Amino acid sequence: MRNVIILFIIFFLLRCSSDKVSVKVVSASELYSHINENNYSSFVLLNIWSTSCLPCIQEFPYIVNLKNHYDRKKLDIKFLSTDWDENSDKVLNFLADQNVIGQHYRKKEGDDQDFINEICKSWSGALPFTGIFNKELKLISFWEGKRDESFFISKIDSLLTLERDRL
């Protein structure tokens, strides 16, 4: 009986630790490197947001719900906050409140224009910004500003269809 209890406790601790959100502070090149090392999906959707951006907060649940629509082998979703270091707890709490789990990111402070250019030279810096990358992390679609859930689904479905037809 004692062994069963110990196994249950170990399982519970492992399960709880895998259901937590983690936020790593990164530059754009570190972001790409980390996603590349841990990517098993055909596409990666990267949403860049801030806790002070109302449109970001409004569209956030739509993006979180995409995890219910797509297999992780087809689409991985990553969030990157542009909040400053002083708001790091706010970012973590917001992600937890939205039931976001796994590894996500916060931009290192400084060099904003370099960061923007490394993500997408056509990006004005406006938030929210969403980019969809292929398996090789080449940006294949992007947009600025808030969108609704049907926009996200339509865009992702069209990319998945193109990939299926290509194979």
PDB file of C-alpha atoms in Angstrom:
ATOM      1  CA  MET A   1       0.000   0.000   0.000  1.00  0.00           C
ATOM      2  CA  ARG A   2       2.825   2.364   0.870  1.00  0.00           C
ATOM      3  CA  ASN A   3       4.367   1.890  -2.614  1.00  0.00           C
ATOM      4  CA  VAL A   4       1.038   2.694  -4.261  1.00  0.00           C
ATOM      5  CA  ILE A   5       0.766   5.925  -2.275  1.00  0.00           C
ATOM      6  CA  ILE A   6       4.336   6.892  -3.196  1.00  0.00           C
ATOM      7  CA  LEU A   7       3.682   6.181  -6.876  1.00  0.00           C
ATOM      8  CA  PHE A   8       0.485   8.221  -6.716  1.00  0.00           C
ATOM      9  CA  ILE A   9       2.325  11.169  -5.151  1.00  0.00           C
ATOM     10  CA  ILE A  10       5.093  11.005  -7.787  1.00  0.00           C
ATOM     11  CA  PHE A  11       2.527  10.832 -10.590  1.00  0.00           C
ATOM     12  CA  PHE A  12       0.592  13.763  -9.091  1.00  0.00           C
ATOM     13  CA  LEU A  13       3.716  15.909  -8.777  1.00  0.00           C
ATOM     14  CA  LEU A  14       4.793  15.142 -12.346  1.00  0.00           C
ATOM     15  CA  ARG A  15       1.294  15.833 -13.648  1.00  0.00           C
ATOM     16  CA  CYS A  16       1.070  19.166 -11.816  1.00  0.00           C
ATOM     17  CA  SER A  17       4.472  20.300 -13.034  1.00  0.00           C
ATOM     18  CA  SER A  18       3.579  19.546 -16.673  1.00  0.00           C
ATOM     19  CA  ASP A  19       0.373  21.572 -16.425  1.00  0.00           C
ATOM     20  CA  LYS A  20       2.112  24.789 -15.454  1.00  0.00           C
ATOM     21  CA  VAL A  21       2.994  27.744 -17.591  1.00  0.00           C
ATOM     22  CA  SER A  22       6.564  28.914 -17.880  1.00  0.00           C
ATOM     23  CA  VAL A  23       7.714  32.250 -19.284  1.00  0.00           C
ATOM     24  CA  LYS A  24      11.234  32.564 -20.668  1.00  0.00           C
ATOM     25  CA  VAL A  25      12.732  36.002 -21.366  1.00  0.00           C
ATOM     26  CA  VAL A  26      14.254  35.966 -24.857  1.00  0.00           C
ATOM     27  CA  SER A  27      15.642  37.974 -27.739  1.00  0.00           C
ATOM     28  CA  ALA A  28      14.207  37.204 -31.186  1.00  0.00           C
ATOM     29  CA  SER A  29      17.088  34.876 -32.061  1.00  0.00           C
ATOM     30  CA  GLU A  30      16.750  33.055 -28.721  1.00  0.00           C
ATOM     31  CA  LEU A  31      13.010  32.740 -29.345  1.00  0.00           C
ATOM     32  CA  TYR A  32      13.574  31.116 -32.735  1.00  0.00           C
ATOM     33  CA  SER A  33      16.258  28.834 -31.355  1.00  0.00           C
ATOM     34  CA  HIS A  34      14.130  27.672 -28.436  1.00  0.00           C
ATOM     35  CA  ILE A  35      11.017  27.090 -30.544  1.00  0.00           C
ATOM     36  CA  ASN A  36      13.068  25.259 -33.172  1.00  0.00           C
ATOM     37  CA  GLU A  37      14.581  22.925 -30.552  1.00  0.00           C
ATOM     38  CA  ASN A  38      11.138  22.046 -29.186  1.00  0.00           C
ATOM     39  CA  ASN A  39       8.933  22.090 -32.280  1.00  0.00           C
ATOM     40  CA  TYR A  40       7.140  18.960 -33.456  1.00  0.00           C
ATOM     41  CA  SER A  41       4.354  20.724 -35.374  1.00  0.00           C
ATOM     42  CA  SER A  42       3.786  21.518 -39.028  1.00  0.00           C
ATOM     43  CA  PHE A  43       3.024  25.140 -38.111  1.00  0.00           C
ATOM     44  CA  VAL A  44       3.749  27.444 -35.187  1.00  0.00           C
ATOM     45  CA  LEU A  45       1.399  30.310 -34.424  1.00  0.00           C
ATOM     46  CA  LEU A  46       3.196  33.060 -32.507  1.00  0.00           C
ATOM     47  CA  ASN A  47       1.023  35.699 -30.887  1.00  0.00           C
ATOM     48  CA  ILE A  48       2.842  38.802 -29.635  1.00  0.00           C
ATOM     49  CA  TRP A  49       0.829  40.682 -27.048  1.00  0.00           C
ATOM     50  CA  SER A  50       0.946  42.788 -23.887  1.00  0.00           C
ATOM     51  CA  THR A  51      -1.102  42.959 -20.713  1.00  0.00           C
ATOM     52  CA  SER A  52      -1.601  46.692 -21.380  1.00  0.00           C
ATOM     53  CA  CYS A  53      -3.044  46.092 -24.875  1.00  0.00           C
ATOM     54  CA  LEU A  54      -6.850  45.816 -24.761  1.00  0.00           C
ATOM     55  CA  PRO A  55      -7.206  44.291 -28.263  1.00  0.00           C
ATOM     56  CA  CYS A  56      -4.558  41.710 -27.268  1.00  0.00           C
ATOM     57  CA  ILE A  57      -6.511  40.765 -24.162  1.00  0.00           C
ATOM     58  CA  GLN A  58      -9.781  40.613 -26.114  1.00  0.00           C
ATOM     59  CA  GLU A  59      -8.474  38.222 -28.779  1.00  0.00           C
ATOM     60  CA  PHE A  60      -6.451  36.088 -26.379  1.00  0.00           C
ATOM     61  CA  PRO A  61      -9.250  33.580 -25.577  1.00  0.00           C
ATOM     62  CA  TYR A  62      -9.787  32.962 -29.307  1.00  0.00           C
ATOM     63  CA  ILE A  63      -6.184  31.914 -29.687  1.00  0.00           C
ATOM     64  CA  VAL A  64      -6.221  29.760 -26.552  1.00  0.00           C
ATOM     65  CA  ASN A  65      -9.325  27.979 -27.918  1.00  0.00           C
ATOM     66  CA  LEU A  66      -7.428  27.042 -31.086  1.00  0.00           C
ATOM     67  CA  LYS A  67      -5.747  24.298 -29.056  1.00  0.00           C
ATOM     68  CA  ASN A  68      -9.152  22.580 -28.984  1.00  0.00           C
ATOM     69  CA  HIS A  69      -9.448  22.739 -32.797  1.00  0.00           C
ATOM     70  CA  TYR A  70      -6.042  21.508 -33.904  1.00  0.00           C
ATOM     71  CA  ASP A  71      -3.800  18.562 -33.180  1.00  0.00           C
ATOM     72  CA  ARG A  72      -0.464  19.691 -31.709  1.00  0.00           C
ATOM     73  CA  LYS A  73       1.311  17.830 -34.536  1.00  0.00           C
ATOM     74  CA  LYS A  74      -0.311  20.283 -36.948  1.00  0.00           C
ATOM     75  CA  LEU A  75      -0.251  23.528 -34.931  1.00  0.00           C
ATOM     76  CA  ASP A  76       1.703  24.679 -31.909  1.00  0.00           C
ATOM     77  CA  ILE A  77       0.714  27.962 -30.294  1.00  0.00           C
ATOM     78  CA  LYS A  78       3.230  30.195 -28.562  1.00  0.00           C
ATOM     79  CA  PHE A  79       2.661  33.499 -26.820  1.00  0.00           C
ATOM     80  CA  LEU A  80       5.274  36.229 -26.446  1.00  0.00           C
ATOM     81  CA  SER A  81       4.583  39.161 -24.168  1.00  0.00           C
ATOM     82  CA  THR A  82       6.205  42.530 -24.753  1.00  0.00           C
ATOM     83  CA  ASP A  83       5.621  43.565 -21.137  1.00  0.00           C
ATOM     84  CA  TRP A  84       8.529  45.084 -19.264  1.00  0.00           C
ATOM     85  CA  ASP A  85      10.398  43.212 -16.543  1.00  0.00           C
ATOM     86  CA  GLU A  86       8.436  45.005 -13.817  1.00  0.00           C
ATOM     87  CA  ASN A  87       5.237  43.336 -15.120  1.00  0.00           C
ATOM     88  CA  SER A  88       6.622  39.794 -15.289  1.00  0.00           C
ATOM     89  CA  ASP A  89       4.302  38.554 -12.507  1.00  0.00           C
ATOM     90  CA  LYS A  90       1.316  40.131 -14.263  1.00  0.00           C
ATOM     91  CA  VAL A  91       2.194  38.235 -17.465  1.00  0.00           C
ATOM     92  CA  LEU A  92       2.541  34.915 -15.654  1.00  0.00           C
ATOM     93  CA  ASN A  93      -0.709  35.430 -13.742  1.00  0.00           C
ATOM     94  CA  PHE A  94      -2.604  36.396 -16.902  1.00  0.00           C
ATOM     95  CA  LEU A  95      -1.395  33.290 -18.734  1.00  0.00           C
ATOM     96  CA  ALA A  96      -2.358  31.100 -15.779  1.00  0.00           C
ATOM     97  CA  ASP A  97      -5.801  32.766 -15.577  1.00  0.00           C
ATOM     98  CA  GLN A  98      -6.295  31.995 -19.284  1.00  0.00           C
ATOM     99  CA  ASN A  99      -5.414  28.318 -18.646  1.00  0.00           C
ATOM    100  CA  VAL A 100      -2.337  28.561 -20.835  1.00  0.00           C
ATOM    101  CA  ILE A 101       0.191  25.839 -20.103  1.00  0.00           C
ATOM    102  CA  GLY A 102       3.662  25.030 -21.350  1.00  0.00           C
ATOM    103  CA  GLN A 103       6.586  27.199 -22.402  1.00  0.00           C
ATOM    104  CA  HIS A 104       5.865  30.755 -23.525  1.00  0.00           C
ATOM    105  CA  TYR A 105       7.970  33.887 -23.774  1.00  0.00           C
ATOM    106  CA  ARG A 106       8.542  37.502 -22.817  1.00  0.00           C
ATOM    107  CA  LYS A 107      10.686  39.854 -24.890  1.00  0.00           C
ATOM    108  CA  LYS A 108      13.975  41.026 -23.419  1.00  0.00           C
ATOM    109  CA  GLU A 109      13.878  44.750 -22.779  1.00  0.00           C
ATOM    110  CA  GLY A 110      15.728  46.998 -25.229  1.00  0.00           C
ATOM    111  CA  ASP A 111      16.414  46.969 -28.971  1.00  0.00           C
ATOM    112  CA  ASP A 112      12.720  46.992 -29.887  1.00  0.00           C
ATOM    113  CA  GLN A 113      13.291  47.823 -33.547  1.00  0.00           C
ATOM    114  CA  ASP A 114      15.878  45.050 -33.961  1.00  0.00           C
ATOM    115  CA  PHE A 115      13.436  42.619 -32.364  1.00  0.00           C
ATOM    116  CA  ILE A 116      10.602  43.746 -34.649  1.00  0.00           C
ATOM    117  CA  ASN A 117      12.782  43.478 -37.763  1.00  0.00           C
ATOM    118  CA  GLU A 118      14.000  40.014 -36.820  1.00  0.00           C
ATOM    119  CA  ILE A 119      10.414  38.784 -36.398  1.00  0.00           C
ATOM    120  CA  CYS A 120       9.060  40.485 -39.536  1.00  0.00           C
ATOM    121  CA  LYS A 121      10.492  43.438 -41.453  1.00  0.00           C
ATOM    122  CA  SER A 122       6.937  44.432 -42.500  1.00  0.00           C
ATOM    123  CA  TRP A 123       5.672  44.570 -38.917  1.00  0.00           C
ATOM    124  CA  SER A 124       5.076  48.149 -37.748  1.00  0.00           C
ATOM    125  CA  GLY A 125       5.404  47.146 -34.097  1.00  0.00           C
ATOM    126  CA  ALA A 126       1.640  47.404 -33.479  1.00  0.00           C
ATOM    127  CA  LEU A 127       0.052  44.899 -31.116  1.00  0.00           C
ATOM    128  CA  PRO A 128      -1.298  42.354 -31.236  1.00  0.00           C
ATOM    129  CA  PHE A 129       0.883  40.784 -33.904  1.00  0.00           C
ATOM    130  CA  THR A 130       0.337  37.205 -35.027  1.00  0.00           C
ATOM    131  CA  GLY A 131       2.614  35.213 -37.265  1.00  0.00           C
ATOM    132  CA  ILE A 132       2.333  31.688 -38.550  1.00  0.00           C
ATOM    133  CA  PHE A 133       5.590  29.904 -39.254  1.00  0.00           C
ATOM    134  CA  ASN A 134       6.219  26.654 -41.075  1.00  0.00           C
ATOM    135  CA  LYS A 135       8.202  23.788 -39.537  1.00  0.00           C
ATOM    136  CA  GLU A 136      11.475  25.484 -40.541  1.00  0.00           C
ATOM    137  CA  LEU A 137      10.283  28.672 -38.770  1.00  0.00           C
ATOM    138  CA  LYS A 138       9.896  30.621 -41.979  1.00  0.00           C
ATOM    139  CA  LEU A 139       7.171  33.243 -41.565  1.00  0.00           C
ATOM    140  CA  ILE A 140       4.422  32.331 -44.046  1.00  0.00           C
ATOM    141  CA  SER A 141       1.531  34.498 -42.853  1.00  0.00           C
ATOM    142  CA  PHE A 142       1.163  37.430 -40.474  1.00  0.00           C
ATOM    143  CA  TRP A 143      -1.165  40.221 -39.461  1.00  0.00           C
ATOM    144  CA  GLU A 144      -1.377  43.099 -37.050  1.00  0.00           C
ATOM    145  CA  GLY A 145      -4.378  43.936 -34.934  1.00  0.00           C
ATOM    146  CA  LYS A 146      -7.167  42.011 -33.271  1.00  0.00           C
ATOM    147  CA  ARG A 147      -8.979  39.292 -35.202  1.00  0.00           C
ATOM    148  CA  ASP A 148     -11.892  37.048 -34.291  1.00  0.00           C
ATOM    149  CA  GLU A 149     -11.784  33.300 -33.835  1.00  0.00           C
ATOM    150  CA  SER A 150     -13.260  32.572 -37.274  1.00  0.00           C
ATOM    151  CA  PHE A 151     -10.416  34.546 -38.901  1.00  0.00           C
ATOM    152  CA  PHE A 152      -7.811  32.431 -37.100  1.00  0.00           C
ATOM    153  CA  ILE A 153      -9.564  29.171 -38.001  1.00  0.00           C
ATOM    154  CA  SER A 154      -9.978  30.186 -41.640  1.00  0.00           C
ATOM    155  CA  LYS A 155      -6.315  31.213 -41.956  1.00  0.00           C
ATOM    156  CA  ILE A 156      -5.004  28.052 -40.276  1.00  0.00           C
ATOM    157  CA  ASP A 157      -7.348  25.764 -42.220  1.00  0.00           C
ATOM    158  CA  SER A 158      -6.213  27.283 -45.515  1.00  0.00           C
ATOM    159  CA  LEU A 159      -2.544  26.740 -44.608  1.00  0.00           C
ATOM    160  CA  LEU A 160      -3.200  23.154 -43.535  1.00  0.00           C
ATOM    161  CA  THR A 161      -5.059  22.514 -46.793  1.00  0.00           C
ATOM    162  CA  LEU A 162      -2.173  23.942 -48.820  1.00  0.00           C
ATOM    163  CA  GLU A 163       0.279  21.750 -46.934  1.00  0.00           C
ATOM    164  CA  ARG A 164      -1.869  18.639 -47.429  1.00  0.00           C
ATOM    165  CA  ASP A 165      -2.239  19.361 -51.151  1.00  0.00           C
ATOM    166  CA  ARG A 166       1.492  19.948 -51.479  1.00  0.00           C
ATOM    167  CA  LEU A 167       2.244  16.510 -50.056  1.00  0.00           C
TER     168      LEU A 167
END
